Coordinates of C-alpha atoms in Angstrom, one line a residue:
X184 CA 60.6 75.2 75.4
X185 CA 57.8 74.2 72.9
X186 CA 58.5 71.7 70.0
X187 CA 58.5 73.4 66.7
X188 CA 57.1 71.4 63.3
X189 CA 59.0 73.2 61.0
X190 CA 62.6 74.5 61.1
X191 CA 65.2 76.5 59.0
X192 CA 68.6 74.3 58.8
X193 CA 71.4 75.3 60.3
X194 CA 74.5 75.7 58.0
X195 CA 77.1 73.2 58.9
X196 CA 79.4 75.7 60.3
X197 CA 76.9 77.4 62.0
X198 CA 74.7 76.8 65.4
X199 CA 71.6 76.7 66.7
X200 CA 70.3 79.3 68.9
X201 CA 67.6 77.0 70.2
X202 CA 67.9 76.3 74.2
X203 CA 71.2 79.0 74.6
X204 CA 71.5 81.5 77.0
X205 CA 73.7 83.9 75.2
X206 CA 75.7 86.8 76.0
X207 CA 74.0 89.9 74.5
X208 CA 75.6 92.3 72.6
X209 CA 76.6 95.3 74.4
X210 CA 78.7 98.5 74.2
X211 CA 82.1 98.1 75.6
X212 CA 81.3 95.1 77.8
X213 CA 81.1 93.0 74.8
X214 CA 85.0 92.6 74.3
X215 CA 87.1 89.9 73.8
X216 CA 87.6 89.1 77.6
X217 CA 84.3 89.9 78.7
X218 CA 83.1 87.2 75.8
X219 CA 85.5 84.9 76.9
X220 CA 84.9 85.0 80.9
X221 CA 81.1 84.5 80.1
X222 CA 81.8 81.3 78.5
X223 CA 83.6 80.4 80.9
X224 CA 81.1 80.6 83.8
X225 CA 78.8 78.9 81.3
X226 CA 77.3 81.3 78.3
X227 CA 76.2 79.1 75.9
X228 CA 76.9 81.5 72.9
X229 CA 78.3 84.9 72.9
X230 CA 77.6 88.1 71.0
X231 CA 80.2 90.5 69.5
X232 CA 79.4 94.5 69.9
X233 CA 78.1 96.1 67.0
X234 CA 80.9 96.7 64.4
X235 CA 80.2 99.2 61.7
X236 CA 80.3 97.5 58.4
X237 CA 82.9 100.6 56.9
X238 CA 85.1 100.1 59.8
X239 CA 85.9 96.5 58.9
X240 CA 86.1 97.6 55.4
X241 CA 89.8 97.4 54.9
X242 CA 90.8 96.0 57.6
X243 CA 93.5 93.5 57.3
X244 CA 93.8 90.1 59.2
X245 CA 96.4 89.1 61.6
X246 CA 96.6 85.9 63.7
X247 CA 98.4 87.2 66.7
X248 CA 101.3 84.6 68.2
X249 CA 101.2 86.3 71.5
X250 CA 97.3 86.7 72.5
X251 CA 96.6 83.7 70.2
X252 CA 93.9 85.8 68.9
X253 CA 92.8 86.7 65.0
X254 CA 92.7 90.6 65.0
X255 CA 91.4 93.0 62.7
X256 CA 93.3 95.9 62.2
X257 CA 94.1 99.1 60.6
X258 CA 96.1 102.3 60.6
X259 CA 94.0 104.7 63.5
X260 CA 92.8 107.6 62.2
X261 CA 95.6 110.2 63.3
X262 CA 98.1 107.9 62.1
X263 CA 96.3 107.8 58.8
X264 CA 95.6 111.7 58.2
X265 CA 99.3 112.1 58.1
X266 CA 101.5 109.1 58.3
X267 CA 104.9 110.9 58.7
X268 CA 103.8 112.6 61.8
X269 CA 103.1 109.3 63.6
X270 CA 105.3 106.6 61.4
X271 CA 105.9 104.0 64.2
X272 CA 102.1 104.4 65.4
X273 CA 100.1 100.8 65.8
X274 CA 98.0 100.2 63.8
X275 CA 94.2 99.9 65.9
X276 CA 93.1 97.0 66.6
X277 CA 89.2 96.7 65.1
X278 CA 88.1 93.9 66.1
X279 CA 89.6 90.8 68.1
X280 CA 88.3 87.1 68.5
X281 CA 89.9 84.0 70.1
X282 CA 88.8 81.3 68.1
X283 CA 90.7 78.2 70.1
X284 CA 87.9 79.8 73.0
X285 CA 85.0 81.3 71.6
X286 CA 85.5 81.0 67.5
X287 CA 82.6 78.4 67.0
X288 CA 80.2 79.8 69.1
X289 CA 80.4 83.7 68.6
X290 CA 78.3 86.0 66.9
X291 CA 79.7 89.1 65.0
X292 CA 76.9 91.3 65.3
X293 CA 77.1 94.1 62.2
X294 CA 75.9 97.8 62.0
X295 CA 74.5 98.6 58.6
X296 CA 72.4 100.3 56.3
X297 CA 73.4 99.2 53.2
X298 CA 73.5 95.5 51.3
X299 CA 76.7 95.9 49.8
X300 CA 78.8 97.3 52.6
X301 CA 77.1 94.6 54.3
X302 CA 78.4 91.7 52.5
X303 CA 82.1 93.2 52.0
X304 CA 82.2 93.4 55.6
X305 CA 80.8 90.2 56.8
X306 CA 83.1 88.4 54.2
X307 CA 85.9 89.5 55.6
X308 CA 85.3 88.0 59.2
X309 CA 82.9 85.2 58.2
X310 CA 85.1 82.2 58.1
X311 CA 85.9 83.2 62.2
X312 CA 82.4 83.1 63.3
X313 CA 79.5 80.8 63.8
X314 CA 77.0 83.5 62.8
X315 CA 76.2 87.1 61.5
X316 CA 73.5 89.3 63.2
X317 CA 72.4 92.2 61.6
X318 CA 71.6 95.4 64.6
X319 CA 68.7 96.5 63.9
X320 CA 67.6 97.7 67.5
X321 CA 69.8 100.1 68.4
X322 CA 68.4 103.1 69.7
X323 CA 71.8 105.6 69.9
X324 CA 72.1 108.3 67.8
X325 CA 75.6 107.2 66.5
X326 CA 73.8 104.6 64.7
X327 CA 70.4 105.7 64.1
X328 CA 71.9 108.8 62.2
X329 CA 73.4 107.0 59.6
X330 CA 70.4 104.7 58.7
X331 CA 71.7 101.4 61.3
X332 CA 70.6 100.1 63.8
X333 CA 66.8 101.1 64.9
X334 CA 66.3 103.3 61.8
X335 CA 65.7 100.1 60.0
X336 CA 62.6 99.1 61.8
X337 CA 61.1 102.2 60.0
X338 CA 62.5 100.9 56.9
X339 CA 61.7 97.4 56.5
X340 CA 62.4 96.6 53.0
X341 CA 65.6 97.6 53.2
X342 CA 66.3 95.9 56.2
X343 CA 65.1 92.7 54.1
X344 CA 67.1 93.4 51.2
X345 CA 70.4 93.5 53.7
X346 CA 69.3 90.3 55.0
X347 CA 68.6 88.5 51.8
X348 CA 71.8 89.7 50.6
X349 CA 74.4 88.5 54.0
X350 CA 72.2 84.8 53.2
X351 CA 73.1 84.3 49.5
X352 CA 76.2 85.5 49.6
X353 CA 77.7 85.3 52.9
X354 CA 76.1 83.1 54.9
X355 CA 75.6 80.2 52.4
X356 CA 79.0 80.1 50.8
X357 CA 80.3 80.1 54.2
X358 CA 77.9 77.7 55.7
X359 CA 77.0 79.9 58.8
X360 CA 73.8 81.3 59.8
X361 CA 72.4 84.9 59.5
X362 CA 70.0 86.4 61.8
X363 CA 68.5 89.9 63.3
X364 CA 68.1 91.4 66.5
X365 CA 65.2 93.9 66.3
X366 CA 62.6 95.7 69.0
X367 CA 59.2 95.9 69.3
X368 CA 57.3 98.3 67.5
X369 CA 54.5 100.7 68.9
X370 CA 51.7 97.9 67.9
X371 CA 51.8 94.5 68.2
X372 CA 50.4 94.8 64.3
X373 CA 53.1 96.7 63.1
X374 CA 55.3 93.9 64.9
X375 CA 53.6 90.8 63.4
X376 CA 54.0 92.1 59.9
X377 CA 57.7 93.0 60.6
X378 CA 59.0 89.7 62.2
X379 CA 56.9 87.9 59.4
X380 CA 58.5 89.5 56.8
X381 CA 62.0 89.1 58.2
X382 CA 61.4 85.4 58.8
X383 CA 60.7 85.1 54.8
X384 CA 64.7 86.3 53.9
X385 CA 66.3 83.1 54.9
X386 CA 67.8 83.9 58.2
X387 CA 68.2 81.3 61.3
X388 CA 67.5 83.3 64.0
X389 CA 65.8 86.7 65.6
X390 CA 66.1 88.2 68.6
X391 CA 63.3 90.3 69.9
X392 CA 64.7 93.1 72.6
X393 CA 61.2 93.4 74.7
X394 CA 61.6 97.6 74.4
X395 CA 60.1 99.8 71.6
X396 CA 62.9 102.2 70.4
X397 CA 62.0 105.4 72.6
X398 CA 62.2 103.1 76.1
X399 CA 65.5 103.6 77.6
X400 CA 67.1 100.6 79.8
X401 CA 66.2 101.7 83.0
X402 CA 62.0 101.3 81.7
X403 CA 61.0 97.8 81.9
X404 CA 61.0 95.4 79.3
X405 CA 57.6 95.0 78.4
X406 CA 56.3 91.6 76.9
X407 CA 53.3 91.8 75.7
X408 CA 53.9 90.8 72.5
X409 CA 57.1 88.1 72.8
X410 CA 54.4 85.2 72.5
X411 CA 52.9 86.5 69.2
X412 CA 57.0 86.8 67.9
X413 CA 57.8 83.6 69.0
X414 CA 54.7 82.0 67.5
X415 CA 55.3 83.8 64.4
X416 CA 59.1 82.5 64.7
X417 CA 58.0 78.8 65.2
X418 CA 55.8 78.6 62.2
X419 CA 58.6 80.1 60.1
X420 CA 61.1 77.8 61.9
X421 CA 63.1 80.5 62.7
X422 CA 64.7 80.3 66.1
X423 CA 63.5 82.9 68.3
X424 CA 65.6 84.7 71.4
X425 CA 64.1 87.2 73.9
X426 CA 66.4 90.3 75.1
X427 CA 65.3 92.5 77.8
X428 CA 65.6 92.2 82.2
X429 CA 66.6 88.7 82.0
X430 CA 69.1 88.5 85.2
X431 CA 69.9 84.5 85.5
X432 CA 70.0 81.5 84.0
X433 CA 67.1 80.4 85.9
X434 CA 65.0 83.0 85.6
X435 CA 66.1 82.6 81.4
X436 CA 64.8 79.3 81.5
X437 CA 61.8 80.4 83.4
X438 CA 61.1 82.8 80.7
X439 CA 61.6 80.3 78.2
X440 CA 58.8 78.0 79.1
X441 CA 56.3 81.3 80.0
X442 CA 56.8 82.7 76.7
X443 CA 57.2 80.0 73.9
X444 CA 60.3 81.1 73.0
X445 CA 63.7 79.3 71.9
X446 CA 66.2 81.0 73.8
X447 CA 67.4 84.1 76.1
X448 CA 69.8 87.4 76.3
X449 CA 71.4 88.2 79.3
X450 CA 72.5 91.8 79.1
X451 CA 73.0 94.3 81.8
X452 CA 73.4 91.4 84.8
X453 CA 76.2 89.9 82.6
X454 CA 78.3 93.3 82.2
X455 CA 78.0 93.2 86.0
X456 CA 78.8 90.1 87.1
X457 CA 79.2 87.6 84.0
X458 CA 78.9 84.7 86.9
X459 CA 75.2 84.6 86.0
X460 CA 75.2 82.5 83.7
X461 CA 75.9 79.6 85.8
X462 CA 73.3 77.6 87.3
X463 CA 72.6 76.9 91.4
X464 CA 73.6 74.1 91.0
X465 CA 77.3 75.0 89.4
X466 CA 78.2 77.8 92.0
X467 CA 75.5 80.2 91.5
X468 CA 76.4 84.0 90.9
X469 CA 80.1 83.9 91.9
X470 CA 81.7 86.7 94.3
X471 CA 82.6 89.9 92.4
X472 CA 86.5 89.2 94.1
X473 CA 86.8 86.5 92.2
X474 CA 85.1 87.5 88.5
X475 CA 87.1 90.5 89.1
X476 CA 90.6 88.7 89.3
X477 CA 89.5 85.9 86.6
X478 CA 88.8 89.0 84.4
X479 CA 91.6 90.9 85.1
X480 CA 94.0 88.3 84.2
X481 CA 91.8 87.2 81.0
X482 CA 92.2 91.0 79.8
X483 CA 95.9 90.9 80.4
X484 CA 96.3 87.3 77.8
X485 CA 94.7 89.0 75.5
X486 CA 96.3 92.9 75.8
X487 CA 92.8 94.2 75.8
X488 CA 92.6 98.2 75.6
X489 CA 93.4 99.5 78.5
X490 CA 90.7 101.9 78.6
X491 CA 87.9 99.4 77.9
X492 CA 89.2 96.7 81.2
X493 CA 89.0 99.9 83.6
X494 CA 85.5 100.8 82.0
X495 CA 84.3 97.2 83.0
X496 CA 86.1 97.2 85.9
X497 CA 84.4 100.0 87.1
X498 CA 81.0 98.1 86.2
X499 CA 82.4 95.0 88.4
X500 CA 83.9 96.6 91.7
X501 CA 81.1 98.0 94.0
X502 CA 81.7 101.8 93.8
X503 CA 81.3 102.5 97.8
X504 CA 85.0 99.7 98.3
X505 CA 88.0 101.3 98.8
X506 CA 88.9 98.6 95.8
X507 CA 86.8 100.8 93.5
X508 CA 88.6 104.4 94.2
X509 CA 91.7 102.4 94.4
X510 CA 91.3 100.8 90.8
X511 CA 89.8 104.0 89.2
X512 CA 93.5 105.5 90.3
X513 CA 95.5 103.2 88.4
X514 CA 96.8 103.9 84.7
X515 CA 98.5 100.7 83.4
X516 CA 97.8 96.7 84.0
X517 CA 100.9 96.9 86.5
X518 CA 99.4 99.4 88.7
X519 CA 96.1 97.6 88.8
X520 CA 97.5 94.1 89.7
X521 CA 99.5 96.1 92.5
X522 CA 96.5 97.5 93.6
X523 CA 94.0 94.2 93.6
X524 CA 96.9 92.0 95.1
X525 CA 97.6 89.7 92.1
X526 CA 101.2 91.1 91.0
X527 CA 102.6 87.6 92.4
X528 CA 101.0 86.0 90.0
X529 CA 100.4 88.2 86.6
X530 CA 102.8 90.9 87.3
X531 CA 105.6 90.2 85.0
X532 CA 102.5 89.5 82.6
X533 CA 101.1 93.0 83.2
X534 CA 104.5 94.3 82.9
X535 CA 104.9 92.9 79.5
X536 CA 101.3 93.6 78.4
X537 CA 101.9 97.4 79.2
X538 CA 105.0 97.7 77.2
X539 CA 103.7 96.2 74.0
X540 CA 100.7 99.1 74.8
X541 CA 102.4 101.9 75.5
X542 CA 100.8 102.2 78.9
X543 CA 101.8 103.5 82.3
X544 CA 105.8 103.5 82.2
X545 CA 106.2 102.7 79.1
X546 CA 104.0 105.7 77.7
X547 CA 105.3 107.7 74.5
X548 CA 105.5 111.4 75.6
X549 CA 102.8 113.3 73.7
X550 CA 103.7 115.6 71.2
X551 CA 103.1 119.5 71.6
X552 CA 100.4 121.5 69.3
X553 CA 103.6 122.9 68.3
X554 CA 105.8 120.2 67.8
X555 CA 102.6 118.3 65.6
X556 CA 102.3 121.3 63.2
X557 CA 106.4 121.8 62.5
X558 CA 105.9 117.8 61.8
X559 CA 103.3 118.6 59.4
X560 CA 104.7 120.9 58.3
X561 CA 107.9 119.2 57.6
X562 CA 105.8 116.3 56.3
X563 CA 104.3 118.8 53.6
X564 CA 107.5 119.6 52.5
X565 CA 108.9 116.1 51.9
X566 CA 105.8 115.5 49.8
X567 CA 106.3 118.5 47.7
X568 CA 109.9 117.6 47.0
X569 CA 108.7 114.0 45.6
X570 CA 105.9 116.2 43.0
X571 CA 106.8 116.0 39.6
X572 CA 106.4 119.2 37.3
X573 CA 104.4 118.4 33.8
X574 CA 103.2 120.6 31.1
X575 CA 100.0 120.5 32.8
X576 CA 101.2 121.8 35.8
X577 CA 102.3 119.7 39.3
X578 CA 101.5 116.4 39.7
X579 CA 102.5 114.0 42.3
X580 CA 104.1 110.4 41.5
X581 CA 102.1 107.4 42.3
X582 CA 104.6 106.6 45.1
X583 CA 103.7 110.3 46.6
X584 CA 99.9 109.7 46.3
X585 CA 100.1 106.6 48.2
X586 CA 101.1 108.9 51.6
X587 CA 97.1 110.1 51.3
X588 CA 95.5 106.9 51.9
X589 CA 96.7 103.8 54.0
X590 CA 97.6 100.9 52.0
X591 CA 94.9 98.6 53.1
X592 CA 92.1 101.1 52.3
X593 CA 90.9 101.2 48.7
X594 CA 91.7 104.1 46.6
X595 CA 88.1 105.1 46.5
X596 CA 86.9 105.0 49.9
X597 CA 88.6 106.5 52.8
X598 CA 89.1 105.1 56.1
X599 CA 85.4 104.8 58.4
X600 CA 86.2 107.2 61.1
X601 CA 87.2 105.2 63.9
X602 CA 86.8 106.8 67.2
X603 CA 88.0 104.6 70.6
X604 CA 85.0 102.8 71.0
X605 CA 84.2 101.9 67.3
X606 CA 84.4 97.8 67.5
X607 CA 82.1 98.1 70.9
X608 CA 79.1 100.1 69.3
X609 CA 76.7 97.8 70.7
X610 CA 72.7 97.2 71.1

């Protein structure tokens, strides 16, 4: 790393990205266990996934006794079109932190377009994090379309304006940095002029994702221009991290000295085998048998969504193992700990973990097409009943018009759609 003569503080409550080798924001594998099992084999800073800024919005906050986690939640979407059809339905789980394990040194990365909805989100979990990134690198549709993520290099201005706006009124009354994670653009120009003016809104940190928006993952990271960021970075004093093919510790740190720059991603290696981040000298890249079972039982303490540990799992077991066909079979934590040989040791656990989620035995049988619409249906008619007739015509009682709208979602903004996925939309 290269000394730097000028630098932006750092908040007290917030950290440094200089010299880390952080966890990269990533779709699905950027969960709660998968942070938490890269700091354990040595990340020095995690990032969240992506969360859309209108999916936080009206969230509510619970610190869970069991996981001893903080979770964000809301009523899911189905439960939420028509409450009386699904009344003893959980409500989703948004996003989820541990903070006795990772709270000081994660980084709840945001998808946005918009300053306000910006700020309204990142108050609401900024207390619980070291640091908000704004996305503005992501090349998928889901976020592109609405203005997020990679649309905002084509929109620099605005992209300032959301930044300006997350300093002065979230990250200074909360004493935590804010930062961006962009790509490069077609010239290194165009690039200069954008990181320049991004350094000038206050944040603490940018990450530079060596890809222009049209590369896909499987093109090489090109990095022709990382010296010219980082050098535009270091006379801002802006801390500057590099994203893009970085597959080790070593090979980070390598990077770091070749470069100029202040710190290093570790992506794709990491949703593989999170093991990487350790040095030689610490173990090295660990067996998959044993991140496997560290994960598994990580996933169980904190009742992660099913769905999401068997996508990672998938990404972890070598596909051509019998362990791979044999995990891809399973549909609950009980079955999988049966399967990988640890039901000696987590099984009650898993047992547990699957009845609070509804998972393998303990499933909820699904309701017909029929038997949803004579709910409905019956659901219609209960509202109509609590209707009050005026002179004007019908109109509902405030109690009735409460059944439209969950309680924790203002009266003049509906819930974000949520789908499955929605706190993993990642970079």
């Amino acid at each position: 790393m290269t000394s730097t003569a000028k630098r932006v503080p750092i908040p007290r409550n917030g950290v440094d990205y200089r010299g880390k080798i952080v966890l990269a924001p990533m779709v699905r594998s950027g969960e709660c266990p998968s942070r938490l099992l890269a700091l354990k084999y040595g990340a020095d800073l995690v990032w969240g996934p992506e969360t859309i800024d209108k999916a936080v919005i009206g969230t509510t906050r619970h610190e869970n006794s069991v996981t001893k986690t903080v979770d964000f939640t809301r009523q899911s979407s189905n439960g939420a079109k028509n409450p009386a059809i699904h009344a003893d339905q959980r409500e989703s789980v948004i996003y989820r932190l541990h903070p006795e394990r990772e709270g000081r040194r994660l980084i709840y990365q945001i998808g946005t377009s918009n300053p306000e909805t910006a700020v309204e989100a990142a108050k609401l979990v900024a207390s619980d994090v070291a640091g908000i990134d704004v996305n503005a690198g992501c090349p998928k549709p889901f976020s592109t379309i609405g203005g997020m993520g990679a649309a905002l290099l084509k929109t620099p201005d605005k992209l300032c304006s959301i930044l300006r706006a997350l300093v002065k009124e979230v990250g200074e009354p909360n004493e935590i940095g804010i930062s961006v994670k962009i790509r490069i653009l077609e010239t290194e120009e165009e690039t200069k002029a954008l990181v320049t003016k991004l350094c000038a809104t206050g944040i603490t940190g940018l990450t530079v994702h060596c890809r222009t928006t049209p590369m896909r993952p499987r093109e090489r990271a090109v990095r022709d221009q990382l010296r010219m960021v980082a050098d535009v970075c270091r006379e801002a004093g802006v801390a500057c991290l590099m994203n893009g093919d970085v597959a080790s510790r070593e090979e980070a740190f390598g990077l770091i000295s070749e470069y100029g720059v202040d710190g290093a991603m570790i992506a794709t290696a990491a949703e593989t085998n999170p093991s990487v981040f350790r040095t030689e000298s610490e173990g090295g890249k660990a067996p998959w048998e044993e991140v496997v079972k560290e994960y598994v039982k990580t996933a169980i303490e904190v009742e992660n969504r099913w769905g999401n540990t068997k996508y990672l799992l998938g990404q972890m077991i070598p596909g051509k193992l019998p362990a791979y066909k044999a995990m891809m079979a399973t549909k609950s934590y009980s079955d999988l700990v049966k399967v990988l040989g640890y039901q000696d040791e987590v099984g009650e656990m898993a047992k547990d973990v699957d009845k609070r989620l509804d998972i393998g035995e303990f499933e909820k049988p699904k309701m017909t097409k029929a038997e949803r619409k004579a709910a409905a249906k019956q659901a219609e008619k209960e509202k109509e009943a609590q209707r009050t007739p005026t002179a004007a015509g019908i109109k509902r009682t405030a109690g009735a018009a409460k059944l439209d709208m969950p309680p924790d979602v203002a009266s003049d903004r509906g819930p974000a759609s949520v789908p499955e996925q929605a706190s993993a939309l990642a970079v």
